[in-house]
Amino acid sequence: MSMKYLIIKLLVIASFFLVSCNSDGWLERDPQNIITDEQLWNDPELIKSLLANYYDRLPSLHGVFNTGGMSELDDAMWSGHNDANWHNDFQYGDDYGRYWDYGLIRDINLALDNLDKYAGNLKQEERDLFKSELRFIRAFVYFEMVKRMGGVPIVTTQLIYDFSGDPTPLQVPRAKEYEVYDFIYNEAEAIKNMLAPNNNSQTRASTYTALALESRAMLYAASIAKYNNLMPSPITTPGEEVGIPASKAADYYTKSLAASQAIISSKHFQLYNENSDKGRNFYDMLNKKGTKEIIFAKDYKLSLKVHRFAYDNIVKSITEDNESSSSLSPSLNLVESFDYLDGSQGSLHFKDSNGSYILYDNVSDIFANKDSRLYGTIVYGGTTFRNLPVNIQAGVAIWENDNYRLSVAPNLGQKYDIEGGDNGLWTGFDGPKDNAQDVSNTGFYMRKFVSDASGASTRGTSAENWWPWFRLGEIYLNAGEAAFELNKPEAVGYINAIRERAGFPINSIKTLTMGIIRNERRVELAFEDHRYFDLKRWRIAHEIWDGNDNNENAVIYGLYPYRVVHPGHPDNNKYIFEKIRPTRFKRARLFRMANYYSSIDQTVLNNNPKLVKNPFN
């Protein structure tokens, strides 16, 4: 049989097959595994699924349980496996924090267009709600870009290439920095009322979420307008892609304050204050779902979507999984930022004015009468986690020749045996241990965000506590700062409300200063992805992290407790403390002027000649 005859025969057979199949409409049937545009955009459940994907793509820098990122500031160091030791030996590169996600912007713009084009069967209120949620997500993304990059192109429609050979219509120049902030504010204002159907949700955009974005974004814009222009050489570009005129500061502060006050006065949210134990109360506020302090959160659910923050940061001796670690070691710097409840500054007292050790009866006594948020944030010696004792002791201080000799055991949990039978603990099961991995190198562990639920620190189960994008505690701080900058007397009341929840007396602050506000933000919002951006917007990051080994703000320190071995003496079994710079912390933090605005990727610049480079890079 010739090849030509075979091909003709197969075509004839195929034609008979197709005709016979079409006898019952087979060729006219809709595919069962393809969703059409009309089906998608008229089905509320399918639209919610798409929205869930976009919510999940909301960006952060050091947030959303980013253990590595949290170890790159001054609040903690990396104590996990050595492969990631670069967290302790790096400086912020020109691209640090870079975020330029026009893929997500394109997806949102496409979804908005499709809702207009195809969603004819949706109720108008449903369409308005979905479109408002998409616009909120887009505004949030633009905020994440502008606070890292400065002015970026504002694109609100699809950019579709016409195959003409001319790409210039797709090349959108950067907006002025203040124009992006104005866009964010105007979007939030336009959608906030249409988001009202979600007002009882803490995981979808609502009226209050839009106001919270206004509160934060307008505070950032105001700070840049004020503090950038107070620098000896303000950071600007000729086209104002970077830099906001000082004349705009008051208006931005006013808008931030108004949004904060709208949330606070609504009474829809409350500062969490249900536990008389204020330290435990602060921990529960972020660890328990449904608390009325949380405005907007990223949710997790066992068996569906979990995170491994507890697996990565559980206290060494309390781990439920042999492979889990203790990667984050909070710094003494952060611990000393928490004031004493009598209002005095938070430096710990471990040596007297003569340089002699101060002795304490218990390992936790040095932390007595501190701001209760310390307990809710940090695990320190003498406390518990999951109702189990934490065993933090670096070693023993042996009294000999009229001095203390500090001795560390080769192994965690080892006993110290001497003639005469001391037989007490030598080094704790939780260290600290210098230059070690998967155990604290500073003398402190994470409590904040580390779930105490059963199985949370195991790889197989992991954790489901949520991540707070916005909460009322921040809104009080935003209100206090904006009111202070506007010389309004109510500023101190907002800050005192936060401190009162932490155990301070009513009206503990009489005279408010910017220094107090900045410290309150550090301790209240620690590890919540604010520290890096706060120091940037105040234009003090290059002063705090100046790369100088003699600058205690730029270096991570720890505090090691030692049990005194002095048999027969009243000081026996008391504790002294030694301040140390951990060996694994290699390089003082160095933030350069180039880091105030991240560099734009060269590929992006090559594709769009209209883009202006950021200063210093």
Coordinates of C-alpha atoms in Angstrom, one line a residue:
M1 CA 0.0 0.0 0.0
S2 CA 1.4 3.4 -1.0
M3 CA 1.9 6.1 1.6
K4 CA -0.4 8.4 -0.4
Y5 CA -3.2 5.8 -0.3
L6 CA -2.7 5.2 3.4
I7 CA -3.0 8.9 4.3
I8 CA -6.2 9.2 2.1
K9 CA -7.7 6.2 3.9
L10 CA -7.0 7.6 7.4
L11 CA -8.5 10.9 6.5
V12 CA -11.7 9.2 5.3
I13 CA -12.0 7.1 8.5
A14 CA -11.4 10.3 10.6
S15 CA -14.1 12.1 8.8
F16 CA -16.6 9.3 9.4
F17 CA -15.6 9.3 13.1
L18 CA -16.2 13.0 13.5
V19 CA -19.5 12.9 11.8
S20 CA -20.7 10.0 13.9
C21 CA -19.5 11.8 17.1
N22 CA -21.4 15.0 16.1
S23 CA -24.6 13.1 15.8
D24 CA -25.4 13.7 19.5
G25 CA -23.8 17.2 19.5
W26 CA -20.4 16.0 20.7
L27 CA -18.5 18.7 18.9
E28 CA -20.8 21.4 20.4
R29 CA -20.3 20.4 24.1
D30 CA -18.6 22.9 26.4
P31 CA -15.2 21.6 27.7
Q32 CA -15.6 20.3 31.3
N33 CA -12.2 21.4 32.5
I34 CA -12.2 25.0 31.2
I35 CA -13.8 28.0 32.9
T36 CA -14.9 30.7 30.5
D37 CA -14.5 34.4 31.3
E38 CA -18.3 34.7 31.7
Q39 CA -18.4 31.9 34.2
L40 CA -15.5 33.2 36.2
W41 CA -16.6 36.8 36.5
N42 CA -20.2 36.0 37.3
D43 CA -19.4 33.5 40.0
P44 CA -18.7 35.2 43.4
E45 CA -17.0 32.1 44.8
L46 CA -14.6 31.9 41.9
I47 CA -13.8 35.6 42.2
K48 CA -13.2 35.2 45.9
S49 CA -10.7 32.4 45.1
L50 CA -8.9 34.8 42.7
L51 CA -8.9 37.5 45.4
A52 CA -7.4 35.0 47.9
N53 CA -4.5 34.5 45.5
Y54 CA -3.9 38.3 45.3
Y55 CA -4.2 38.8 49.0
D56 CA -1.6 36.0 49.4
R57 CA 0.8 37.9 47.2
L58 CA 0.8 41.0 49.3
P59 CA 4.5 41.9 49.9
S60 CA 6.5 42.5 53.0
L61 CA 10.2 42.9 53.7
H62 CA 10.9 41.6 57.2
G63 CA 7.3 40.6 57.9
V64 CA 5.1 37.6 57.3
F65 CA 7.2 35.3 59.6
N66 CA 10.5 36.1 57.7
T67 CA 13.0 34.8 60.2
G68 CA 16.0 35.6 58.0
G69 CA 14.9 39.2 57.4
M70 CA 14.2 39.8 61.0
S71 CA 17.8 38.9 61.8
E72 CA 19.2 41.7 59.6
L73 CA 18.4 44.7 61.7
D74 CA 19.4 45.6 65.3
D75 CA 16.7 43.7 67.1
A76 CA 18.1 40.2 66.6
M77 CA 20.9 38.2 65.0
W78 CA 21.0 34.9 63.2
S79 CA 21.8 31.8 65.3
G80 CA 20.6 29.1 63.0
H81 CA 22.6 26.9 60.7
N82 CA 25.9 28.3 59.5
D83 CA 25.0 28.2 55.8
A84 CA 23.0 31.4 56.5
N85 CA 25.6 33.1 58.6
W86 CA 25.7 35.9 56.1
H87 CA 22.8 37.5 58.0
N88 CA 25.5 38.5 60.5
D89 CA 28.2 39.5 58.0
F90 CA 26.7 41.8 55.4
Q91 CA 25.8 45.3 54.6
Y92 CA 22.7 46.6 52.9
G93 CA 23.3 46.5 49.2
D94 CA 21.9 49.0 46.7
D95 CA 19.1 46.6 45.9
Y96 CA 18.2 45.8 49.5
G97 CA 14.4 45.9 49.8
R98 CA 13.9 46.3 46.1
Y99 CA 10.3 45.7 45.0
W100 CA 9.0 46.4 41.5
D101 CA 6.0 44.0 41.0
Y102 CA 4.2 45.2 37.9
G103 CA 3.2 41.6 37.2
L104 CA 0.8 41.8 40.2
I105 CA -0.3 45.3 39.1
R106 CA -1.0 43.9 35.6
D107 CA -3.1 41.0 37.1
I108 CA -5.1 43.4 39.2
N109 CA -5.7 45.8 36.3
L110 CA -6.8 42.9 34.1
A111 CA -9.2 41.7 36.8
L112 CA -10.7 45.1 37.1
D113 CA -11.2 45.3 33.4
N114 CA -12.8 41.8 33.3
L115 CA -15.3 42.7 36.0
D116 CA -16.4 45.6 33.9
K117 CA -16.5 43.5 30.7
Y118 CA -18.0 40.2 31.8
A119 CA -19.7 40.5 35.2
G120 CA -23.1 41.5 33.9
N121 CA -24.9 39.0 36.1
L122 CA -23.3 40.1 39.3
K123 CA -25.3 42.3 41.6
Q124 CA -24.0 45.9 41.5
E125 CA -23.0 45.8 45.2
E126 CA -21.1 42.6 44.6
R127 CA -19.2 44.1 41.7
D128 CA -18.4 47.3 43.6
L129 CA -17.1 45.2 46.6
F130 CA -14.8 43.0 44.5
K131 CA -13.5 46.0 42.5
S132 CA -12.8 47.9 45.7
E133 CA -10.9 45.0 47.1
L134 CA -8.8 44.8 44.0
R135 CA -8.1 48.5 44.2
F136 CA -7.1 48.2 47.8
I137 CA -4.7 45.5 47.0
R138 CA -3.3 47.6 44.2
A139 CA -2.9 50.6 46.5
F140 CA -1.2 48.4 49.1
V141 CA 1.3 47.2 46.4
Y142 CA 2.0 50.8 45.3
F143 CA 2.7 51.7 48.9
E144 CA 5.2 48.9 49.3
M145 CA 6.9 50.1 46.1
V146 CA 7.0 53.8 46.9
K147 CA 8.3 53.3 50.4
R148 CA 11.2 51.3 49.0
M149 CA 11.8 52.9 45.5
G150 CA 10.4 56.4 45.7
G151 CA 8.2 57.5 42.8
V152 CA 7.2 54.6 40.5
P153 CA 5.1 54.5 37.3
I154 CA 1.4 54.7 38.1
V155 CA -0.4 52.2 35.8
T156 CA -4.1 51.7 36.3
T157 CA -5.0 50.1 32.9
Q158 CA -3.7 47.3 30.9
L159 CA -0.7 48.1 28.8
I160 CA -1.2 46.1 25.6
Y161 CA 1.4 45.9 22.9
D162 CA 0.0 46.6 19.4
F163 CA 2.9 44.9 17.5
S164 CA 3.6 48.1 15.7
G165 CA 7.3 47.8 16.5
D166 CA 7.1 50.9 18.7
P167 CA 7.2 50.1 22.4
T168 CA 7.2 53.7 23.6
P169 CA 3.4 53.7 24.5
L170 CA 4.3 51.0 27.1
Q171 CA 7.1 53.0 28.6
V172 CA 5.5 54.9 31.5
P173 CA 7.8 57.4 33.3
R174 CA 8.2 57.4 37.1
A175 CA 5.6 59.6 38.9
K176 CA 6.8 62.0 41.5
E177 CA 7.1 60.5 44.9
Y178 CA 4.3 62.5 46.4
E179 CA 2.1 61.7 43.4
V180 CA 2.2 58.0 44.4
Y181 CA 1.3 58.8 48.0
D182 CA -1.6 61.0 46.7
F183 CA -2.7 58.1 44.5
I184 CA -2.8 55.7 47.4
Y185 CA -4.8 58.2 49.5
N186 CA -7.3 59.0 46.8
E187 CA -7.8 55.3 46.1
A188 CA -8.4 54.5 49.7
E189 CA -10.9 57.4 50.0
A190 CA -12.7 56.3 46.9
I191 CA -13.2 52.7 48.0
K192 CA -13.5 52.9 51.8
N193 CA -17.3 53.1 51.9
M194 CA -17.8 50.4 49.2
L195 CA -15.7 48.0 51.4
A196 CA -18.2 48.3 54.2
P197 CA -19.8 44.8 53.6
N198 CA -16.4 43.4 54.8
N199 CA -16.3 45.4 58.0
N200 CA -16.7 42.3 60.2
S201 CA -13.8 40.5 58.4
Q202 CA -10.2 40.6 59.6
T203 CA -8.8 38.9 56.5
R204 CA -10.4 40.9 53.7
A205 CA -10.2 44.6 52.9
S206 CA -12.7 46.7 54.7
T207 CA -13.5 50.3 55.4
Y208 CA -11.1 50.1 58.4
T209 CA -8.4 48.5 56.3
A210 CA -8.5 51.3 53.8
L211 CA -8.3 53.8 56.7
A212 CA -5.4 51.9 58.2
L213 CA -3.5 52.2 54.9
E214 CA -4.2 55.9 54.9
S215 CA -3.0 56.2 58.5
R216 CA 0.3 54.5 57.7
A217 CA 1.0 55.8 54.2
M218 CA 0.2 59.4 55.0
L219 CA 2.5 59.2 58.1
Y220 CA 5.3 58.0 55.9
A221 CA 4.8 60.7 53.3
A222 CA 4.7 63.4 56.0
S223 CA 7.8 62.1 57.6
I224 CA 9.7 62.1 54.3
A225 CA 8.5 65.6 53.5
K226 CA 9.7 66.9 56.9
Y227 CA 12.9 64.9 57.7
N228 CA 14.3 64.5 54.2
N229 CA 14.3 68.3 54.0
L230 CA 16.0 68.7 57.4
M231 CA 19.1 66.7 56.1
P232 CA 22.2 68.7 55.3
S233 CA 21.8 67.5 51.7
P234 CA 18.2 66.4 51.0
I235 CA 17.9 63.3 48.8
T236 CA 16.1 64.4 45.7
T237 CA 16.0 64.1 41.9
P238 CA 15.3 67.0 39.5
G239 CA 11.9 65.5 38.5
E240 CA 10.9 64.9 42.2
E241 CA 10.8 61.1 41.6
V242 CA 12.6 61.2 45.0
G243 CA 11.9 63.7 47.7
I244 CA 8.7 65.4 48.8
P245 CA 8.4 69.2 49.3
A246 CA 8.5 70.2 53.0
S247 CA 5.3 72.3 52.4
K248 CA 3.3 69.1 52.1
A249 CA 4.2 67.6 55.5
A250 CA 1.4 69.2 57.5
D251 CA -1.3 68.1 55.1
Y252 CA 0.0 64.5 55.1
Y253 CA 0.2 64.5 58.9
T254 CA -3.4 65.8 59.0
K255 CA -4.7 63.1 56.7
S256 CA -2.9 60.4 58.7
L257 CA -4.3 61.7 62.0
A258 CA -7.8 61.9 60.6
A259 CA -7.7 58.3 59.4
S260 CA -6.3 57.1 62.7
Q261 CA -9.0 59.0 64.6
A262 CA -11.7 57.5 62.4
I263 CA -10.6 54.0 63.3
I264 CA -10.2 54.7 67.0
S265 CA -13.5 56.6 67.4
S266 CA -15.5 53.9 65.6
K267 CA -15.0 51.6 68.6
H268 CA -15.0 48.7 66.2
F269 CA -11.6 47.7 67.5
Q270 CA -10.1 47.6 71.0
L271 CA -6.7 47.4 72.4
Y272 CA -6.5 43.8 73.6
N273 CA -6.5 43.9 77.4
E274 CA -8.2 40.7 78.7
N275 CA -5.5 39.2 80.8
S276 CA -4.4 40.8 84.1
D277 CA -0.9 39.4 83.4
K278 CA 0.1 42.2 81.0
G279 CA 3.1 40.3 79.6
R280 CA 1.0 37.3 78.7
N281 CA -1.7 39.6 77.5
F282 CA 0.6 41.2 74.9
Y283 CA 1.6 37.7 73.7
D284 CA -2.0 36.6 73.4
M285 CA -3.0 39.7 71.5
L286 CA -1.0 38.5 68.5
N287 CA -1.2 34.7 69.0
K288 CA -5.0 34.4 69.4
K289 CA -7.2 34.7 66.4
G290 CA -10.2 36.9 66.4
T291 CA -8.9 39.5 68.9
K292 CA -10.6 42.8 68.4
E293 CA -7.2 44.6 68.1
I294 CA -6.4 43.1 64.7
I295 CA -7.7 45.1 61.8
F296 CA -6.3 43.1 58.9
A297 CA -4.4 39.8 59.0
K298 CA -2.9 37.1 56.8
D299 CA -4.5 33.9 57.9
Y300 CA -3.2 30.4 58.2
K301 CA -5.0 27.1 58.8
L302 CA -3.8 23.7 59.8
S303 CA -3.9 21.2 56.8
L304 CA -4.5 24.1 54.4
K305 CA -1.8 26.7 54.8
V306 CA 0.7 26.9 57.6
H307 CA 4.0 28.6 58.5
R308 CA 7.1 27.4 60.3
F309 CA 8.0 30.4 62.4
A310 CA 7.7 28.2 65.6
Y311 CA 9.7 25.5 63.9
D312 CA 12.4 28.0 63.1
N313 CA 12.5 29.8 66.4
I314 CA 11.3 27.6 69.3
V315 CA 13.3 27.7 72.5
K316 CA 16.1 25.1 72.2
S317 CA 15.0 22.7 75.0
I318 CA 11.3 22.9 74.2
T319 CA 11.4 21.9 70.5
E320 CA 9.0 19.1 69.5
D321 CA 11.1 18.2 66.4
N322 CA 14.7 17.1 66.4
E323 CA 15.3 19.1 63.2
S324 CA 13.8 22.4 64.3
S325 CA 16.0 25.3 65.3
S326 CA 16.4 28.5 67.3
S327 CA 17.4 30.8 64.5
L328 CA 16.6 34.2 65.9
S329 CA 18.4 35.5 68.9
P330 CA 16.9 38.8 70.0
S331 CA 19.5 41.5 71.0
L332 CA 20.3 43.0 74.3
N333 CA 19.9 46.3 72.4
L334 CA 16.2 45.5 71.9
V335 CA 15.7 44.2 75.5
E336 CA 17.1 47.5 76.9
S337 CA 14.7 49.5 74.8
F338 CA 11.9 48.3 77.1
D339 CA 11.6 50.9 79.9
Y340 CA 11.0 50.2 83.6
L341 CA 7.5 50.7 84.8
D342 CA 8.6 53.6 87.0
G343 CA 9.4 55.4 83.8
S344 CA 13.2 55.1 84.0
Q345 CA 15.2 54.2 80.9
G346 CA 15.5 50.4 80.3
S347 CA 19.2 49.7 80.6
L348 CA 19.8 46.6 82.6
H349 CA 21.9 46.9 85.8
F350 CA 24.6 44.2 85.8
K351 CA 27.6 46.2 87.0
D352 CA 27.8 49.0 89.5
S353 CA 29.5 52.4 89.0
N354 CA 32.8 50.8 90.1
G355 CA 32.6 48.1 87.4
S356 CA 31.8 45.4 89.9
Y357 CA 29.2 42.7 89.2
I358 CA 25.8 43.2 90.7
L359 CA 24.5 39.9 92.2
Y360 CA 20.9 38.7 91.8
D361 CA 19.1 36.0 93.8
N362 CA 17.3 34.7 90.7
V363 CA 18.2 34.7 87.0
S364 CA 15.0 36.7 86.2
D365 CA 15.4 39.4 88.9
I366 CA 17.5 41.6 86.6
F367 CA 14.4 42.0 84.4
A368 CA 12.0 42.9 87.3
N369 CA 9.6 45.8 86.9
K370 CA 10.2 46.1 83.2
D371 CA 7.7 47.1 80.6
S372 CA 5.4 44.0 80.3
R373 CA 5.8 44.0 76.5
L374 CA 9.3 42.6 77.1
Y375 CA 7.8 39.3 78.4
G376 CA 5.3 39.2 75.5
T377 CA 8.1 39.7 73.0
I378 CA 11.2 38.0 74.4
V379 CA 11.9 34.7 76.2
Y380 CA 14.5 35.5 78.9
G381 CA 16.0 33.5 81.8
G382 CA 13.7 32.4 84.6
T383 CA 10.5 32.5 82.4
T384 CA 8.5 29.7 80.8
F385 CA 7.2 28.8 77.3
R386 CA 4.4 26.4 76.8
N387 CA 4.2 26.2 80.6
L388 CA 7.7 24.6 80.6
P389 CA 10.7 26.3 82.3
V390 CA 13.3 27.9 80.1
N391 CA 16.8 27.0 81.1
I392 CA 19.1 29.9 80.3
Q393 CA 22.5 30.0 82.0
A394 CA 25.7 30.5 80.1
G395 CA 27.9 28.9 82.8
V396 CA 29.2 29.3 86.3
A397 CA 31.2 32.1 87.9
I398 CA 33.8 30.5 90.2
W399 CA 35.1 32.7 92.9
E400 CA 38.8 32.3 93.2
N401 CA 41.7 34.6 94.0
D402 CA 39.2 37.4 94.9
N403 CA 37.7 37.4 91.5
Y404 CA 35.2 35.5 89.3
R405 CA 36.4 33.0 86.7
L406 CA 33.7 32.4 84.1
S407 CA 33.4 28.7 83.0
V408 CA 31.2 27.3 80.3
A409 CA 30.4 23.6 79.9
P410 CA 31.2 21.7 76.8
N411 CA 27.6 20.5 76.5
L412 CA 24.3 22.1 77.1
G413 CA 22.6 20.9 80.2
Q414 CA 25.8 19.7 81.8
K415 CA 26.2 19.6 85.6
Y416 CA 29.2 21.3 87.4
D417 CA 30.8 18.9 89.8
I418 CA 33.5 20.0 92.3
E419 CA 34.9 18.5 95.4
G420 CA 32.5 19.3 98.2
G421 CA 29.6 18.5 95.9
D422 CA 28.3 21.6 94.1
N423 CA 26.6 19.4 91.5
G424 CA 24.5 22.3 90.2
L425 CA 23.8 23.3 86.6
W426 CA 26.9 24.4 84.6
T427 CA 25.4 25.5 81.3
G428 CA 21.7 25.5 80.7
F429 CA 19.8 23.3 78.2
D430 CA 19.0 26.6 76.4
G431 CA 22.5 28.0 76.5
P432 CA 23.3 30.7 75.7
K433 CA 26.3 29.5 73.9
D434 CA 28.7 31.7 71.9
N435 CA 29.5 30.8 68.3
A436 CA 27.0 27.9 68.2
Q437 CA 24.1 27.1 66.0
D438 CA 20.4 26.4 66.7
V439 CA 20.8 27.8 70.2
S440 CA 20.6 31.4 71.4
N441 CA 23.9 33.3 71.0
T442 CA 22.6 36.4 72.9
G443 CA 20.9 34.9 76.0
F444 CA 17.4 35.6 74.6
Y445 CA 14.8 33.7 72.5
M446 CA 11.8 34.9 70.5
R447 CA 8.3 34.7 72.1
K448 CA 6.4 37.1 69.8
F449 CA 4.8 35.2 66.9
V450 CA 6.1 31.8 68.2
S451 CA 3.0 29.7 68.6
D452 CA 2.7 27.8 71.8
A453 CA 0.1 25.4 70.3
S454 CA 0.9 21.7 70.4
G455 CA 2.8 20.6 67.4
A456 CA 3.5 24.1 66.2
S457 CA 7.3 23.5 66.2
T458 CA 7.1 20.3 64.3
R459 CA 7.6 20.1 60.5
G460 CA 4.6 17.8 60.1
T461 CA 2.1 20.1 61.9
S462 CA 3.6 23.7 61.9
A463 CA 1.7 26.8 63.0
E464 CA -1.5 28.6 62.1
N465 CA -1.4 31.8 64.1
W466 CA -1.9 34.7 61.8
W467 CA 0.2 37.6 60.7
P468 CA -1.1 41.2 61.4
W469 CA -0.9 43.6 58.5
F470 CA -2.6 46.3 60.6
R471 CA -3.6 46.4 64.2
L472 CA -5.0 49.0 66.5
G473 CA -1.8 49.4 68.5
E474 CA -0.1 50.8 65.5
I475 CA -3.0 53.1 64.8
Y476 CA -2.6 54.6 68.3
L477 CA 1.1 55.1 67.6
N478 CA 0.4 56.7 64.2
A479 CA -2.2 59.0 65.8
G480 CA 0.2 60.0 68.5
E481 CA 3.1 60.8 66.1
A482 CA 0.9 62.7 63.7
A483 CA -0.7 64.7 66.5
F484 CA 2.7 65.4 68.0
E485 CA 4.1 66.7 64.7
L486 CA 1.0 68.9 64.4
N487 CA 1.4 70.2 68.0
K488 CA -1.9 68.9 69.1
P489 CA -2.3 68.2 72.8
E490 CA -4.1 64.9 72.4
A491 CA -0.8 63.3 71.2
V492 CA 0.3 62.2 74.6
G493 CA -3.0 60.5 75.3
Y494 CA -2.6 58.1 72.4
I495 CA 0.9 57.1 73.5
N496 CA -0.2 56.7 77.2
A497 CA -3.0 54.4 76.1
I498 CA -0.5 52.0 74.6
R499 CA 1.7 52.2 77.7
E500 CA -1.2 51.7 80.0
R501 CA -2.0 48.4 78.3
A502 CA 1.6 47.4 78.9
G503 CA 1.3 47.9 82.6
F504 CA 2.5 51.5 83.0
P505 CA 0.5 53.8 85.4
I506 CA -2.3 55.9 83.9
N507 CA -0.8 59.1 82.2
S508 CA 2.7 57.8 82.8
I509 CA 4.1 60.3 80.3
K510 CA 3.6 63.9 81.1
T511 CA 5.8 65.5 78.4
L512 CA 5.9 63.8 75.1
T513 CA 9.0 63.9 72.9
M514 CA 9.9 62.4 69.5
G515 CA 12.4 60.2 71.2
I516 CA 9.7 58.6 73.3
I517 CA 7.5 58.1 70.3
R518 CA 10.3 56.4 68.4
N519 CA 11.1 54.1 71.3
E520 CA 7.5 53.2 71.8
R521 CA 7.2 52.2 68.1
R522 CA 10.3 50.0 68.5
V523 CA 9.0 48.1 71.5
E524 CA 5.4 47.9 70.6
L525 CA 5.9 46.9 67.0
A526 CA 9.1 44.8 67.2
F527 CA 9.4 42.2 64.5
E528 CA 6.3 43.5 62.7
D529 CA 8.1 45.0 59.7
H530 CA 8.2 48.6 60.9
R531 CA 11.7 49.2 62.3
Y532 CA 13.6 49.4 59.0
F533 CA 11.1 51.7 57.3
D534 CA 10.6 53.9 60.4
L535 CA 14.3 54.7 60.6
K536 CA 14.3 55.4 56.8
R537 CA 11.4 57.8 56.9
W538 CA 12.8 59.7 59.9
R539 CA 16.1 59.8 57.9
I540 CA 18.2 58.5 60.8
A541 CA 19.0 55.0 59.6
H542 CA 22.4 56.0 58.4
E543 CA 23.1 57.4 61.9
I544 CA 21.8 54.4 63.8
W545 CA 23.5 51.8 61.6
D546 CA 26.7 53.6 60.7
G547 CA 28.9 50.5 60.4
N548 CA 31.1 51.6 63.4
D549 CA 32.1 48.8 65.8
N550 CA 32.1 51.4 68.6
N551 CA 28.5 52.4 67.9
E552 CA 26.4 50.2 70.1
N553 CA 23.3 50.8 67.9
A554 CA 25.1 49.2 65.0
V555 CA 26.3 46.1 66.8
I556 CA 24.4 43.2 68.3
Y557 CA 25.0 42.4 71.9
G558 CA 24.0 39.7 74.3
L559 CA 23.7 39.2 78.0
Y560 CA 25.0 36.0 79.6
P561 CA 23.9 34.9 83.1
Y562 CA 26.4 32.9 85.2
R563 CA 25.6 31.1 88.4
V564 CA 28.0 31.9 91.2
V565 CA 30.0 29.0 92.7
H566 CA 31.3 30.2 96.1
P567 CA 30.6 27.4 98.6
G568 CA 29.8 28.5 102.1
H569 CA 29.4 32.1 101.1
P570 CA 26.1 34.0 101.0
D571 CA 26.7 34.7 97.3
N572 CA 26.7 31.1 96.4
N573 CA 24.1 30.2 93.7
K574 CA 23.4 33.8 93.0
Y575 CA 23.7 35.2 89.5
I576 CA 25.9 37.7 87.7
F577 CA 25.7 38.9 84.1
E578 CA 28.2 39.5 81.4
K579 CA 27.6 41.7 78.3
I580 CA 29.1 40.1 75.2
R581 CA 29.3 40.7 71.5
P582 CA 28.6 37.3 70.0
T583 CA 31.4 35.8 67.9
R584 CA 29.0 35.0 65.1
F585 CA 28.0 38.6 64.7
K586 CA 30.7 39.6 62.2
R587 CA 30.0 43.1 61.0
A588 CA 28.4 46.2 62.4
R589 CA 25.2 47.2 60.5
L590 CA 26.0 49.7 57.8
F591 CA 23.2 51.7 56.1
R592 CA 24.4 54.0 53.4
M593 CA 22.7 57.0 51.8
A594 CA 22.0 54.8 48.7
N595 CA 19.8 52.6 50.9
Y596 CA 17.2 55.3 51.4
Y597 CA 15.9 54.4 47.9
S598 CA 16.6 50.9 46.5
S599 CA 18.2 50.7 43.1
I600 CA 16.0 49.9 40.0
D601 CA 17.1 46.7 38.3
Q602 CA 19.2 47.4 35.2
T603 CA 17.0 45.2 33.0
V604 CA 14.0 47.4 33.9
L605 CA 16.0 50.5 33.1
N606 CA 17.1 49.0 29.8
N607 CA 13.5 48.2 28.9
N608 CA 12.2 51.7 29.7
P609 CA 14.5 54.6 28.9
K610 CA 12.0 57.0 30.5
L611 CA 12.9 55.8 34.0
V612 CA 15.2 57.9 36.1
K613 CA 17.8 56.2 38.3
N614 CA 17.6 56.6 42.1
P615 CA 20.3 58.8 43.8
F616 CA 23.6 57.1 44.7
N617 CA 23.1 54.1 42.4

